[in-house]
Amino acid sequence: MIKAIIFDMDGVIVDTEYLDFQLQSAYIKSLSSFPEQLTHDDFSHLVGRSGQDLLARIKALTKTHLTFDDIEQGLRRIEQKKYHPAAYLPLFRTDITAILQYAKAQHISLAVASSTQKSYLLDILKNCGIKEAFDLVVSGEDFPKSKPDPAIYQFVLNYFDLFPSQALVVEDSPSGIKAAKSAGIYTIAYEEKRMAVDQSQADTKARDMKEVLDLIKQRNSQE
């Protein structure tokens, strides 16, 4: 039996991963002296990354002389655009409510584990009307290393006092999927075809929230 379902935020609950991809791509091009040499794959490889890892990759990709602090300021401006309610509310995947209802009926705990800043996570969940459904909301800012490090998922398991086999994760980015799998948790990838992201490490894929729910029910009936 599944005892906990853990959701990533960007690209899963709200379809902001692609918006981030677009905003971040434009920002990176503005930093580079040779933006025409940057490819779709270059930008796709940054999807789901955060913290020092993302800053280092942007600096290496653009060969900019800006400091990490300068680059981070630019990324914060992107966050402010992406996490404005006018930007993310139309991107809320409303069919997740059926999953939340199923989980509650089955006495399955619900958590969000995201690299996103905690204040943004709480605002998004509140404005989408689903904050009260979650038993735990965890941000990567609370850990020394962010995804793909498994620490955030290990924390959730410890919080609920569960074995990895008793949980299920819904992720989308390569780093998030790797983090979940490194923690030993069965992982559903919310399928992404607009960006060249590698979701091959996931146990299975779903095209939408309805498919996610079907897969959760199948998994729950097997245990």
mmCIF file of N, CA and C in Angstrom, residues 8 18 36 38 41 47 52 77 81 84 87 94 113 123 133 136-137 151 158 164-165 176 196 205 208 213 220:
data_model
loop_
_atom_site.group_PDB
_atom_site.id
_atom_site.type_symbol
_atom_site.label_atom_id
_atom_site.label_comp_id
_atom_site.label_asym_id
_atom_site.label_seq_id
_atom_site.Cartn_x
_atom_site.Cartn_y
_atom_site.Cartn_z
ATOM 1 N N ASP A 8 6.541 17.146 -6.868
ATOM 2 C CA ASP A 8 7.355 18.315 -7.181
ATOM 3 C C ASP A 8 6.373 19.438 -7.509
ATOM 4 N N TYR A 18 8.167 25.039 -18.135
ATOM 5 C CA TYR A 18 8.393 25.514 -19.501
ATOM 6 C C TYR A 18 8.481 27.039 -19.534
ATOM 7 N N GLU A 36 23.922 33.163 -30.500
ATOM 8 C CA GLU A 36 23.496 32.352 -31.647
ATOM 9 C C GLU A 36 24.092 30.948 -31.613
ATOM 10 N N LEU A 38 24.229 29.122 -28.853
ATOM 11 C CA LEU A 38 23.531 28.349 -27.824
ATOM 12 C C LEU A 38 22.378 27.572 -28.449
ATOM 13 N N ASP A 41 19.172 22.299 -26.675
ATOM 14 C CA ASP A 41 19.667 21.309 -25.714
ATOM 15 C C ASP A 41 20.449 21.965 -24.578
ATOM 16 N N VAL A 47 17.125 22.504 -17.002
ATOM 17 C CA VAL A 47 15.783 22.330 -16.433
ATOM 18 C C VAL A 47 15.848 21.576 -15.105
ATOM 19 N N GLN A 52 23.902 26.527 -6.481
ATOM 20 C CA GLN A 52 25.247 26.695 -7.022
ATOM 21 C C GLN A 52 25.448 25.908 -8.310
ATOM 22 N N ARG A 77 14.914 37.820 -10.547
ATOM 23 C CA ARG A 77 13.944 38.611 -11.315
ATOM 24 C C ARG A 77 13.043 37.689 -12.134
ATOM 25 N N LYS A 81 8.782 37.040 -11.852
ATOM 26 C CA LYS A 81 7.837 36.986 -12.974
ATOM 27 C C LYS A 81 7.073 35.667 -12.972
ATOM 28 N N HIS A 84 4.448 35.147 -10.052
ATOM 29 C CA HIS A 84 3.351 36.099 -9.880
ATOM 30 C C HIS A 84 2.056 35.347 -10.186
ATOM 31 N N ALA A 87 0.858 34.814 -13.611
ATOM 32 C CA ALA A 87 1.634 33.915 -14.470
ATOM 33 C C ALA A 87 1.303 32.456 -14.206
ATOM 34 N N THR A 94 -5.450 21.624 -12.737
ATOM 35 C CA THR A 94 -6.588 21.459 -11.828
ATOM 36 C C THR A 94 -6.973 19.999 -11.593
ATOM 37 N N ALA A 113 7.690 18.451 -2.332
ATOM 38 C CA ALA A 113 9.140 18.536 -2.126
ATOM 39 C C ALA A 113 9.735 19.192 -3.362
ATOM 40 N N ASP A 123 2.581 30.187 -1.247
ATOM 41 C CA ASP A 123 1.698 31.116 -1.961
ATOM 42 C C ASP A 123 0.986 30.415 -3.113
ATOM 43 N N ALA A 133 -4.641 20.633 1.675
ATOM 44 C CA ALA A 133 -4.640 19.198 1.363
ATOM 45 C C ALA A 133 -3.314 18.538 1.727
ATOM 46 N N LEU A 136 2.645 18.130 4.383
ATOM 47 C CA LEU A 136 4.030 18.600 4.501
ATOM 48 C C LEU A 136 4.428 19.332 3.229
ATOM 49 N N VAL A 137 5.085 20.476 3.391
ATOM 50 C CA VAL A 137 5.640 21.233 2.262
ATOM 51 C C VAL A 137 7.103 21.504 2.581
ATOM 52 N N ALA A 151 18.491 14.208 -0.488
ATOM 53 C CA ALA A 151 18.218 14.602 0.904
ATOM 54 C C ALA A 151 16.778 15.045 1.136
ATOM 55 N N ASN A 158 11.560 10.204 6.306
ATOM 56 C CA ASN A 158 11.786 10.210 7.754
ATOM 57 C C ASN A 158 10.644 10.905 8.499
ATOM 58 N N PRO A 164 11.126 3.580 1.664
ATOM 59 C CA PRO A 164 10.975 4.078 0.295
ATOM 60 C C PRO A 164 9.866 3.371 -0.485
ATOM 61 N N SER A 165 9.693 2.084 -0.249
ATOM 62 C CA SER A 165 8.678 1.304 -0.970
ATOM 63 C C SER A 165 7.254 1.721 -0.630
ATOM 64 N N GLY A 176 15.238 16.059 -10.521
ATOM 65 C CA GLY A 176 14.231 15.647 -9.557
ATOM 66 C C GLY A 176 13.995 14.149 -9.578
ATOM 67 N N ALA A 196 13.976 19.167 -24.297
ATOM 68 C CA ALA A 196 14.739 17.916 -24.432
ATOM 69 C C ALA A 196 15.223 17.457 -23.064
ATOM 70 N N LYS A 205 5.849 6.918 -17.028
ATOM 71 C CA LYS A 205 5.502 8.288 -17.399
ATOM 72 C C LYS A 205 3.992 8.435 -17.501
ATOM 73 N N ASP A 208 -0.790 13.210 -18.341
ATOM 74 C CA ASP A 208 -1.587 14.215 -17.638
ATOM 75 C C ASP A 208 -1.931 13.698 -16.244
ATOM 76 N N LEU A 213 -3.191 9.637 -11.835
ATOM 77 C CA LEU A 213 -4.121 9.013 -10.890
ATOM 78 C C LEU A 213 -4.307 7.531 -11.199
ATOM 79 N N ASN A 220 -1.077 1.297 -6.033
ATOM 80 C CA ASN A 220 -1.647 1.087 -4.705
ATOM 81 C C ASN A 220 -2.310 -0.286 -4.584
#
